[in-house]
mmCIF file of C-alpha atoms and ligand atoms in Angstrom:
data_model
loop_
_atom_site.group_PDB
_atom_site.id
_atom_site.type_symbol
_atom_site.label_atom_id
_atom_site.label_comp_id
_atom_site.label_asym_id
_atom_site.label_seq_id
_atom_site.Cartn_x
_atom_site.Cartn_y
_atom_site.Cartn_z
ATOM 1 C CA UNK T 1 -7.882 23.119 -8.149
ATOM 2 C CA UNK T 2 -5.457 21.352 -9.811
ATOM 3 C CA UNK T 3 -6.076 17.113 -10.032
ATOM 4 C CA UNK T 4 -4.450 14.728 -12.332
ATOM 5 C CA UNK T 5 -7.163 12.181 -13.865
ATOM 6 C CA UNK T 6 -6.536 9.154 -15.323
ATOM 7 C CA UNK T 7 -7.687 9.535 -19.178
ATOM 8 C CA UNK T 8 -6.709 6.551 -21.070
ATOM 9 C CA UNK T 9 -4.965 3.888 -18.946
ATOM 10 C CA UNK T 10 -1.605 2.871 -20.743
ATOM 11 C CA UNK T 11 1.849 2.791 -20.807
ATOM 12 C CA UNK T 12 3.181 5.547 -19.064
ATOM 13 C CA UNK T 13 5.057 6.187 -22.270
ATOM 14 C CA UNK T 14 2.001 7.057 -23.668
ATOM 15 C CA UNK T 15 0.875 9.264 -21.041
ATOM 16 C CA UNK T 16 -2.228 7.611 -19.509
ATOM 17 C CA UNK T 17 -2.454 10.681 -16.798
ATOM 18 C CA UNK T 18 -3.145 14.458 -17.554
ATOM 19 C CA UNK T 19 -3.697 17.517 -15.566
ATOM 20 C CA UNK T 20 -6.954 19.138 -15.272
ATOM 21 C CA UNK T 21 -8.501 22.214 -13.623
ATOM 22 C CA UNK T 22 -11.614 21.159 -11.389
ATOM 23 C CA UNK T 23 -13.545 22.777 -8.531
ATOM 24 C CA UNK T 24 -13.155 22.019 -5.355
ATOM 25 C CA UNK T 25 -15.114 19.161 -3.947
ATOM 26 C CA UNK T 26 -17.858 19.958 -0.846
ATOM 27 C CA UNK T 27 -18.205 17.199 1.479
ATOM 28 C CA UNK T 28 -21.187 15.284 1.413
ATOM 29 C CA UNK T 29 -23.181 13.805 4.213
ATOM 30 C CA UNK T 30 -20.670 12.500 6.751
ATOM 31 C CA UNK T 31 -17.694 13.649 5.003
ATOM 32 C CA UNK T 32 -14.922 15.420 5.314
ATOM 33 C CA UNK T 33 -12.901 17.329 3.197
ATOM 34 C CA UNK T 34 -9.029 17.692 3.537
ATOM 35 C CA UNK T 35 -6.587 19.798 2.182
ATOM 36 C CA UNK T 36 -4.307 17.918 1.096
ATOM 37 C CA UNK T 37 -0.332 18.074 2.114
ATOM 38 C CA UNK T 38 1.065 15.107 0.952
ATOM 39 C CA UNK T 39 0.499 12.029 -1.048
ATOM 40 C CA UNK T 40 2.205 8.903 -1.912
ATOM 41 C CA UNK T 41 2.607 7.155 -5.184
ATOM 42 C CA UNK T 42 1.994 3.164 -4.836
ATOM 43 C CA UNK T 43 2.469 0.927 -7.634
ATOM 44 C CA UNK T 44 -1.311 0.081 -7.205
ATOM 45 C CA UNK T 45 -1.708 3.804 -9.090
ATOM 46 C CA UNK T 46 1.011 2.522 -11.812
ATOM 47 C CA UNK T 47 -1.156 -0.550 -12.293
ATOM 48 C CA UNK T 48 -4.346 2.094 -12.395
ATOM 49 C CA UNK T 49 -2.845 4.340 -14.971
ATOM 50 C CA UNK T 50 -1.425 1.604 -16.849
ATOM 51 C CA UNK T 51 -4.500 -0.588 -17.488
ATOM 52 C CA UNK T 52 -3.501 -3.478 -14.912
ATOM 53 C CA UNK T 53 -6.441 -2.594 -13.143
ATOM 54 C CA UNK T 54 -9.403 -1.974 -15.046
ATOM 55 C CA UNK T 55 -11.038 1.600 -14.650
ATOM 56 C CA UNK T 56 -14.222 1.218 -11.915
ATOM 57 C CA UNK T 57 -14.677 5.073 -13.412
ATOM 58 C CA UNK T 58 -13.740 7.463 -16.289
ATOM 59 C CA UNK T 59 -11.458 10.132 -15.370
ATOM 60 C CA UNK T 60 -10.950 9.055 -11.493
ATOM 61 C CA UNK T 61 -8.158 10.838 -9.788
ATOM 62 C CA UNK T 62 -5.805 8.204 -8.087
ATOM 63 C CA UNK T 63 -3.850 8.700 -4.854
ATOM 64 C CA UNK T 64 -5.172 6.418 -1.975
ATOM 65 C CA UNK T 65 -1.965 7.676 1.105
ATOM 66 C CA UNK T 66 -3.509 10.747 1.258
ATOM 67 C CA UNK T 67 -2.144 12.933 4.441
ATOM 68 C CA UNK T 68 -4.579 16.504 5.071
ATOM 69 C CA UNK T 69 -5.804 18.920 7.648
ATOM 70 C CA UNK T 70 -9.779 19.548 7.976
ATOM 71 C CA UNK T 71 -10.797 21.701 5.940
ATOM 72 C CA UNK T 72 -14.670 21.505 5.387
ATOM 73 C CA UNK T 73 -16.955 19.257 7.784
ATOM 74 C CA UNK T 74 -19.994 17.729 5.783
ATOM 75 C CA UNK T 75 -23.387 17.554 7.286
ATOM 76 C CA UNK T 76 -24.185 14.745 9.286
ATOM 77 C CA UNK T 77 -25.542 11.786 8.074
ATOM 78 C CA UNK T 78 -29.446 11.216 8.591
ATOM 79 C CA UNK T 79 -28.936 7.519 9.258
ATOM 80 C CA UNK T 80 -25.538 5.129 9.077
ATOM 81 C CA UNK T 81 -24.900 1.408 9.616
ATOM 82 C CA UNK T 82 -22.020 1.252 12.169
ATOM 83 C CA UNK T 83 -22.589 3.841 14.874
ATOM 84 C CA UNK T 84 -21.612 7.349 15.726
ATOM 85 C CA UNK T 85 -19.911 9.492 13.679
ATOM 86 C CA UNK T 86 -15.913 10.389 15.093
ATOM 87 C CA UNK T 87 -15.662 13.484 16.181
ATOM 88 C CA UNK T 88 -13.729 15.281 13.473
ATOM 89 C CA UNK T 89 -12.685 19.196 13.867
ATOM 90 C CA UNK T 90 -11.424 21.736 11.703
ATOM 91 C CA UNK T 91 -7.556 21.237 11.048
ATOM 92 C CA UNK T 92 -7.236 18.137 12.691
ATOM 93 C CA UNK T 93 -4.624 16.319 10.625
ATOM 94 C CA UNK T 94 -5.987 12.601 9.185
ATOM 95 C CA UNK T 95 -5.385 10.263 6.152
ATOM 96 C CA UNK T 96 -6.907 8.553 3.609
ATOM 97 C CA UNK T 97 -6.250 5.077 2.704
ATOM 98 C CA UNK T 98 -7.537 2.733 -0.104
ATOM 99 C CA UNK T 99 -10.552 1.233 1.484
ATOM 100 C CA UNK T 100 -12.703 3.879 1.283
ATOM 101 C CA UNK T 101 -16.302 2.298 1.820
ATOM 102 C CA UNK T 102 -18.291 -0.769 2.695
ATOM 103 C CA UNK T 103 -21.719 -2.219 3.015
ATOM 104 C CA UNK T 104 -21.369 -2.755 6.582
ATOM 105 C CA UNK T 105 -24.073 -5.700 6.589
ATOM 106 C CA UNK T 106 -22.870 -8.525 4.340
ATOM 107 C CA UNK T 107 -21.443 -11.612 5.668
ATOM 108 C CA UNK T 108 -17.556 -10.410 4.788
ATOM 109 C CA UNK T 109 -18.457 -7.315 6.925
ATOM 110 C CA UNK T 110 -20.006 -8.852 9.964
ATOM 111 C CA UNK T 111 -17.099 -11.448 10.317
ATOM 112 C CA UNK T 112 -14.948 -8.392 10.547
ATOM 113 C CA UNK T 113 -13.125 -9.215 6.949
ATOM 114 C CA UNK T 114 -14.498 -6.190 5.425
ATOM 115 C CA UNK T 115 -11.432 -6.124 2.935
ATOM 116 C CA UNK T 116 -13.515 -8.659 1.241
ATOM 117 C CA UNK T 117 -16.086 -7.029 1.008
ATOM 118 C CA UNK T 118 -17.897 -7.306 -2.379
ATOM 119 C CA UNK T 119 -20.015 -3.691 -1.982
ATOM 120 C CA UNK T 120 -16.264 -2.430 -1.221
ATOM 121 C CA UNK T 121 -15.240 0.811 -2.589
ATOM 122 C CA UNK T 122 -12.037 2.509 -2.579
ATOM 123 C CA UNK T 123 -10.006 6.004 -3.236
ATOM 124 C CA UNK T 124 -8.367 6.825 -6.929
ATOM 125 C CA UNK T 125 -10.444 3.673 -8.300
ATOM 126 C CA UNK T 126 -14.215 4.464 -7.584
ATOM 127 C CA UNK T 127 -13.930 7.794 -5.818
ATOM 128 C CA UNK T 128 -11.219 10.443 -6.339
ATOM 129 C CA UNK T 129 -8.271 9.969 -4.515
ATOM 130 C CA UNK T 130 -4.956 12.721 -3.666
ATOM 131 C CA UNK T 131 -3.131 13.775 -6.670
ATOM 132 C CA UNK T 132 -4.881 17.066 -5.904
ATOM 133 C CA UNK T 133 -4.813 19.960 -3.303
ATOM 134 C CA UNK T 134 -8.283 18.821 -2.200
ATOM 135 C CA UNK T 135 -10.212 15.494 -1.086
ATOM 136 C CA UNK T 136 -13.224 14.311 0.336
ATOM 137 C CA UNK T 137 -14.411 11.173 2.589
ATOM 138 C CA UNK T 138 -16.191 9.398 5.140
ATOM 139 C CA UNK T 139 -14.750 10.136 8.206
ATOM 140 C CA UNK T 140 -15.639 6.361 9.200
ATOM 141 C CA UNK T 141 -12.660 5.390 6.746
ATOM 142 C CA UNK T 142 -9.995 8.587 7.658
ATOM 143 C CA UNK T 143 -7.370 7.962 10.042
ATOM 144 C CA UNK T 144 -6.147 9.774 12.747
ATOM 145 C CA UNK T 145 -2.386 9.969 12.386
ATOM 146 C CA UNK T 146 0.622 9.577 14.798
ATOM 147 C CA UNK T 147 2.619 11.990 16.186
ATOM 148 C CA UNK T 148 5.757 12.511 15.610
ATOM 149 C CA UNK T 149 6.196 11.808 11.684
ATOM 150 C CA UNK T 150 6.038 14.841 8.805
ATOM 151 C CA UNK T 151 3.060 14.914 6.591
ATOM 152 C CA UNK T 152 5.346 12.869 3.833
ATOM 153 C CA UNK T 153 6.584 10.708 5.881
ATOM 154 C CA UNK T 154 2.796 9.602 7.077
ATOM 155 C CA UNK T 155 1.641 9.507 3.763
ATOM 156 C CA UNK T 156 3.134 6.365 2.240
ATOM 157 C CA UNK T 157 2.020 4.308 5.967
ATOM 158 C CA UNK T 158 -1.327 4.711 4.614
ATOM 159 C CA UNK T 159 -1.387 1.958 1.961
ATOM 160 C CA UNK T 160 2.536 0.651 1.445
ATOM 161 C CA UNK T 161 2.802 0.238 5.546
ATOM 162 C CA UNK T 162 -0.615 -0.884 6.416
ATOM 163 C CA UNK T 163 -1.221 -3.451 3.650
ATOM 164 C CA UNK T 164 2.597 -4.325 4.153
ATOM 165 C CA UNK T 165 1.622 -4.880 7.776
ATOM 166 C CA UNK T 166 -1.376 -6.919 6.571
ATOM 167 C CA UNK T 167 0.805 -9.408 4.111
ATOM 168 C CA UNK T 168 3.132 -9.570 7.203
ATOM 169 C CA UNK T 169 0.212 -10.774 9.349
ATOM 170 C CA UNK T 170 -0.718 -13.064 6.470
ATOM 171 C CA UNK T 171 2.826 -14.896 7.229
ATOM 172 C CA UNK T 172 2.550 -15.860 10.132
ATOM 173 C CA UNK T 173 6.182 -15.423 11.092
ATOM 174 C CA UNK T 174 6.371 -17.322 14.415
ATOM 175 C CA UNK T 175 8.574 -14.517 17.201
ATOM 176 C CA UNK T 176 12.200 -14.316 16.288
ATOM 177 C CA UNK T 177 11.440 -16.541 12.968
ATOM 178 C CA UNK T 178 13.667 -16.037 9.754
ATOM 179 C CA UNK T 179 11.762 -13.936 7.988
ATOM 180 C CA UNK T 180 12.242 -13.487 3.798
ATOM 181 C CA UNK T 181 11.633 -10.445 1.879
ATOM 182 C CA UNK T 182 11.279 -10.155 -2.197
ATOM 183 C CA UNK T 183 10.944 -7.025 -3.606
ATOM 184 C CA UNK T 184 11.868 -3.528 -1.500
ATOM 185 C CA UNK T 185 10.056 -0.789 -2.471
ATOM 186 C CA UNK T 186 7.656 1.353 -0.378
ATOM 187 C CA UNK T 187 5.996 -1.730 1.321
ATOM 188 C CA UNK T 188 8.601 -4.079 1.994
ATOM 189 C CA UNK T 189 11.028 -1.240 3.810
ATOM 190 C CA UNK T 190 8.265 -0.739 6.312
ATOM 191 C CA UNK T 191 7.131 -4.074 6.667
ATOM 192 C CA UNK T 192 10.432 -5.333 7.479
ATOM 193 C CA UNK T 193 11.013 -2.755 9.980
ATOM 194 C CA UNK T 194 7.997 -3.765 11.733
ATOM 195 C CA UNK T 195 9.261 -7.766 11.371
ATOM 196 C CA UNK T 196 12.899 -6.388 12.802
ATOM 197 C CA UNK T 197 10.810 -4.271 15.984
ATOM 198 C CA UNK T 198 9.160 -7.951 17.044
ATOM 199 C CA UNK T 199 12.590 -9.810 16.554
ATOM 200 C CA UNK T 200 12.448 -11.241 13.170
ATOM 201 C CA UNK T 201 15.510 -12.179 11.277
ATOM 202 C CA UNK T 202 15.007 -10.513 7.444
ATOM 203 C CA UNK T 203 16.694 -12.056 4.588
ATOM 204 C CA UNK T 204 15.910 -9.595 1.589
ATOM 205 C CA UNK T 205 16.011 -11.000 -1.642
ATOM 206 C CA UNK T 206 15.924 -7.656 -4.763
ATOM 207 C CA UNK T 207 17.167 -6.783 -7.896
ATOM 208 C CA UNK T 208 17.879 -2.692 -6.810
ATOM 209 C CA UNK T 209 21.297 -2.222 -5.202
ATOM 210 C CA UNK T 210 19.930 0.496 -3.453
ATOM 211 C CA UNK T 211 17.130 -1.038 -2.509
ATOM 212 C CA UNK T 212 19.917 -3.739 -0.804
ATOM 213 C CA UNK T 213 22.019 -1.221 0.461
ATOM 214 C CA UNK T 214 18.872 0.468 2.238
ATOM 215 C CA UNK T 215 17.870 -3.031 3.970
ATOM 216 C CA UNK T 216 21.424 -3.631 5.538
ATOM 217 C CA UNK T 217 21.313 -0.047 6.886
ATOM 218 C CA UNK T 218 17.849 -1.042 8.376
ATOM 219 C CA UNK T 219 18.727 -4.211 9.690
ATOM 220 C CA UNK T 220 18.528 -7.043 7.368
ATOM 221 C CA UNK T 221 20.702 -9.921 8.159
ATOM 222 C CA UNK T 222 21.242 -10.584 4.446
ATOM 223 C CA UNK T 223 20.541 -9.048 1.093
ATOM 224 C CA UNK T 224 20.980 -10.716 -2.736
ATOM 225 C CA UNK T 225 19.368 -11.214 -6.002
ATOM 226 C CA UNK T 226 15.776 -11.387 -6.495
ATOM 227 C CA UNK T 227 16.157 -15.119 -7.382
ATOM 228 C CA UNK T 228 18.975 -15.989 -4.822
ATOM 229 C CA UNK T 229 18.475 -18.382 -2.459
ATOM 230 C CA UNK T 230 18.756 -16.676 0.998
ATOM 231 C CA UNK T 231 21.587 -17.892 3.764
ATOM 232 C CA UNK T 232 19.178 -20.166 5.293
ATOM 233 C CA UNK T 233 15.528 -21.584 5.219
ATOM 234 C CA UNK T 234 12.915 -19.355 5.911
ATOM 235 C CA UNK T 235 9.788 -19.324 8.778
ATOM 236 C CA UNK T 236 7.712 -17.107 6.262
ATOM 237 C CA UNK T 237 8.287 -15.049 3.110
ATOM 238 C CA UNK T 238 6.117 -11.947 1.830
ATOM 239 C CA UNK T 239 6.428 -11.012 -1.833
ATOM 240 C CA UNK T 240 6.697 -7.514 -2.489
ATOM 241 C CA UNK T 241 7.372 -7.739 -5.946
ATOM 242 C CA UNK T 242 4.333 -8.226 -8.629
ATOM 243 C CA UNK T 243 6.493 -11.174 -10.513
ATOM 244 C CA UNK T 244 5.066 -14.371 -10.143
ATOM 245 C CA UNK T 245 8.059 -15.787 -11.598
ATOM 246 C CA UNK T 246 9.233 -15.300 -7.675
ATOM 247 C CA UNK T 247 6.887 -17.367 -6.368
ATOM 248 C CA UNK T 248 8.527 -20.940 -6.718
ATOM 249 C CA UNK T 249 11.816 -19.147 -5.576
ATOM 250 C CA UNK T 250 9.876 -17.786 -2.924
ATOM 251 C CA UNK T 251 8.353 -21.076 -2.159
ATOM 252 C CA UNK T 252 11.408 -23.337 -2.552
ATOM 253 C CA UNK T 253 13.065 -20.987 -0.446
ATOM 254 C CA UNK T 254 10.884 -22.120 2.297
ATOM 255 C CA UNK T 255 11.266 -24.243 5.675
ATOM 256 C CA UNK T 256 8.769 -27.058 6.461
ATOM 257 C CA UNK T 257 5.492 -25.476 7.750
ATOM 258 C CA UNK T 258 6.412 -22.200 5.850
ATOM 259 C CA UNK T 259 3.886 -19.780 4.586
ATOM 260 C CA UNK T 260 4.418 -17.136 1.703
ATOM 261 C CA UNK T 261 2.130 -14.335 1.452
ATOM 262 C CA UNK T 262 1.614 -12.118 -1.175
ATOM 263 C CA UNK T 263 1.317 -8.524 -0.862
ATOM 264 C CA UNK T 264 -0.041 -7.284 -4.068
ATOM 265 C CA UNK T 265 -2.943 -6.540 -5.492
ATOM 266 C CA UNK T 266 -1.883 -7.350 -9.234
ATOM 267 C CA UNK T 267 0.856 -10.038 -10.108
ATOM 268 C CA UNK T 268 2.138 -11.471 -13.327
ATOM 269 C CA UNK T 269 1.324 -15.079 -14.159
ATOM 270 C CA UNK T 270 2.801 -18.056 -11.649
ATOM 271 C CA UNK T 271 5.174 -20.276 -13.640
ATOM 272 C CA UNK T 272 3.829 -24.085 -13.075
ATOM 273 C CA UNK T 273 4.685 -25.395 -9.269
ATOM 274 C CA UNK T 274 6.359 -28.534 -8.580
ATOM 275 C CA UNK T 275 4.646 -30.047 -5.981
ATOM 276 C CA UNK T 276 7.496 -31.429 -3.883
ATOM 277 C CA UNK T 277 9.783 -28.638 -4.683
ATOM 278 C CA UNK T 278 7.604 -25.582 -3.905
ATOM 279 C CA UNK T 279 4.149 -26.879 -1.649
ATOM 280 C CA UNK T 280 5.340 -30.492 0.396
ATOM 281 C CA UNK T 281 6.261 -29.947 3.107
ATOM 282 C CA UNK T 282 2.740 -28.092 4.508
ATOM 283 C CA UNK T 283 4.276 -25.193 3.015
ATOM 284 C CA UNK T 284 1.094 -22.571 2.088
ATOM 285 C CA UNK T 285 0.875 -19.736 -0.254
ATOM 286 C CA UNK T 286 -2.015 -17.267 0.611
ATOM 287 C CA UNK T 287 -3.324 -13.435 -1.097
ATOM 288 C CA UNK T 288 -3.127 -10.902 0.604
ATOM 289 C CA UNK T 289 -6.449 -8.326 -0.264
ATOM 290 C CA UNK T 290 -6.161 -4.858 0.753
ATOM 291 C CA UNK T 291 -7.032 -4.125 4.949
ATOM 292 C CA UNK T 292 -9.585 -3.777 7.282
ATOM 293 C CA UNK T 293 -10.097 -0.436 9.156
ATOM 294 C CA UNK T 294 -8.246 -2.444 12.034
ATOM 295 C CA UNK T 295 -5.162 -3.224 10.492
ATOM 296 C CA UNK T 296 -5.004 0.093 9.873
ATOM 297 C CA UNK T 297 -5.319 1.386 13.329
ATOM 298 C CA UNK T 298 -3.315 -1.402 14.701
ATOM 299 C CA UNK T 299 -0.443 -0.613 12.125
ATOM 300 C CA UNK T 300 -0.530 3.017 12.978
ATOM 301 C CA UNK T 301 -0.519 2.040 16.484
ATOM 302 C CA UNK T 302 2.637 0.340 15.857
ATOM 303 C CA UNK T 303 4.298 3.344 13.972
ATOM 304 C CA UNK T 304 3.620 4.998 16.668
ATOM 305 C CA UNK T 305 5.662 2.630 19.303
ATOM 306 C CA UNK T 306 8.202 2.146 17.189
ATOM 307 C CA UNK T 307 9.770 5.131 15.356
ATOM 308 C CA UNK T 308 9.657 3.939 11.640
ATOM 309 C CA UNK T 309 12.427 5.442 8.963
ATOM 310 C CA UNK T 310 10.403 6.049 6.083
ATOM 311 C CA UNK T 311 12.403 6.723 2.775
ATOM 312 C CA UNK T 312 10.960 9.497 1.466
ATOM 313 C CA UNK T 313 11.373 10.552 -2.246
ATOM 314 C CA UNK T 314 9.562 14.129 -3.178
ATOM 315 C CA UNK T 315 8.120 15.339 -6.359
ATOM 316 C CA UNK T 316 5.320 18.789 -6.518
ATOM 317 C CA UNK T 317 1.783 17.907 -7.619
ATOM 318 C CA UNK T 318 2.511 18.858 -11.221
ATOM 319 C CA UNK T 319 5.391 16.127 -11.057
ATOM 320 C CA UNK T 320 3.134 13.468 -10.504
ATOM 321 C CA UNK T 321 3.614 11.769 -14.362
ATOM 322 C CA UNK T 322 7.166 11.610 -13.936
ATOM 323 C CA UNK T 323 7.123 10.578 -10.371
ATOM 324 C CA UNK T 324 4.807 7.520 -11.764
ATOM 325 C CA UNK T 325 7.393 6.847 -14.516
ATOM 326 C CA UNK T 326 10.243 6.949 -12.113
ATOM 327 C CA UNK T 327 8.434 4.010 -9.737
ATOM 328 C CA UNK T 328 7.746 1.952 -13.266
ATOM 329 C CA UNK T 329 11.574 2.423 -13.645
ATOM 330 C CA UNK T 330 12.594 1.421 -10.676
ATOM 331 C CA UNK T 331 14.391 4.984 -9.859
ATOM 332 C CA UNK T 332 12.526 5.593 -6.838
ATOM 333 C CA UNK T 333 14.221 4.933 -3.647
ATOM 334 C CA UNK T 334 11.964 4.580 -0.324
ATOM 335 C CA UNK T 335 8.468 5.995 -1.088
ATOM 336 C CA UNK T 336 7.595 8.523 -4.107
ATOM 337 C CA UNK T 337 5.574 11.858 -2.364
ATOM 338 C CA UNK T 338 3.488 14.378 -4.164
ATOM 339 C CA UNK T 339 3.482 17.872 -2.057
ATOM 340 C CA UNK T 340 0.554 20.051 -3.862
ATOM 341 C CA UNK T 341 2.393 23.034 -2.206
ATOM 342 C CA UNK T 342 5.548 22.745 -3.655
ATOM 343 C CA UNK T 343 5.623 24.681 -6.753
HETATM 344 ZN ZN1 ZN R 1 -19.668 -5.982 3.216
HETATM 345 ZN ZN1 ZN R 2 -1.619 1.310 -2.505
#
């Protein structure tokens, strides 16, 4: 089958991914394997093939929104922390998100923060991941998927909407707070759709005029700059964007009592803070680290209440370079989506 590896992480001038021939992967105890339909691109896979993110793994295959029907059932496990296994059949359609394994038993785990767990493992970093017509894992980690959406439309819920819908959590907008945005890519249009469903005013603050133009038509009360001050104080703020040049804008953009999460699992260095201007006030600024299995479920609960537009632009397998280039770039609008069946 074909997969795209990462072989040495770099610019993507220099071509950090290639395409290689492999064989199909069997399931292994309490697996399953999917064939694959559609997978998104997240920036977490530009900061993979880049070298943001150390490699865990030579020659890992990234992709962690990974949308597939049943293909191959492993055998069960002999023993398993956590209970029963879910009953999983042939063609059923589920996805793969970044978390892909746990201890189950540390102290993280027990409290039910298993996103911190330290044992943590997850796809296209320590086990392959979807740029590739096949892929394998624990069915404790798949998700069942809501009705109602196309396989590329699911796809970028998996990671950009449920670890969107985490940071948004991490905010702690109060109900029909103001609400700020920066940086809105993949993430941020289904986050604030989420924030709009519950009531929220959304001020979105980006550098993309399209990426403006597509939060008016989804509701946003205002859009400007990436450093702009919004139209009024904000309740919360989530930062989409990986710039920690932001965050005092961000910050200083903030009401009393305001909180600013952010979303990302890589960001560039935080100028200095002032400490009236950007943290007096009780104003907090908090990480977000990927999801539990529950946010998960509980986001793709919510997609399933609420009908979500998701922005959806496709590339074929063997596109999966350039579609990685195009998101460094900034030329992707909505979501990039590898289909391995198109072409
Ligand atoms: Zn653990
Ligand atoms: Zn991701």
């Amino acid at each position: 089958m074909l997969v795209w590896q990462v072989a040495i992480p770099g610019p993507m001038a220099s071509g950090p991914l290639r395409a290689v021939d492999r064989p199909v992967p069997e399931p292994g105890p309490g697996q399953v394997r999917l064939k694959v339909a559609a997978c998104g691109v997240c920036r977490t896979d530009l900061h993979l093939a880049e070298g943001d993110l150390a490699p865990r793994r030579p020659h890992t295959v990234p992709g962690h929104e990974v949308v597939g029907y049943v293909d191959a059932i492993g055998p069960a496990p002999s023993t398993r922390a956590g209970g029963a296994q879910p009953a999983v059949r042939l063609g059923d359609r589920l996805g793969i998100a970044w978390l892909a394994g746990t201890d189950g038993t540390c102290a993280y785990c027990r409290r039910g923060a298993e996103n911190l767990c330290p044992a943590s493992v997850y796809t296209g970093w320590d086990v392959d991941g979807g740029y590739a017509q096949y892929a394998v894992v624990d069915a404790t980690y798949a998700y069942p998927l809501p009705a109602g959406y196309s396989d590329g439309e699911l796809a970028p819920l998996l990671c950009a909407g449920i670890v969107g819908y985490r940071a948004l959590l991490r905010a702690d907008l109060p109900p029909g707070g103001r609400l700020g945005i920066y940086g809105f890519g993949a993430s941020a249009h289904l986050a604030a759709q989420v924030a709009l469903a519950q009531g929220a005013i959304v001020h979105v603050m980006t550098r993309s005029e399209r990426a403006r133009q597509l939060a008016l038509e989804l509701g946003a009360a205002s859009v400007t700059g990436a450093y702009d001050s919004p139209p009024e104080p904000l309740d919360a703020a989530v930062l989409f964007a990986p710039v920690g040049d932001l965050v005092p804008a961000a910050l200083a953009a903030l009401d009393r009592g305001g909180t600013l999460s952010i979303a990302g699992i890589h960001l560039t260095d935080i100028p200095p803070l002032n400490y009236r201007r950007h943290l007096f006030q009780e104003r907090t600024v908090r990480s977000t680290t990927a999801n539990t299995r529950a946010d998960g479920q509980e986001f793709l609960a919510v997609a399933a209440r609420h009908r979500l537009a998701v922005t959806v632009t496709p590339y074929s397998l063997a596109q999966a370079d350039r579609a990685l280039d195009d998101l460094a770039r900034d030329r992707v609008n909505g979501a990039a989506v590898l289909f391995p069946d198109d072409g």
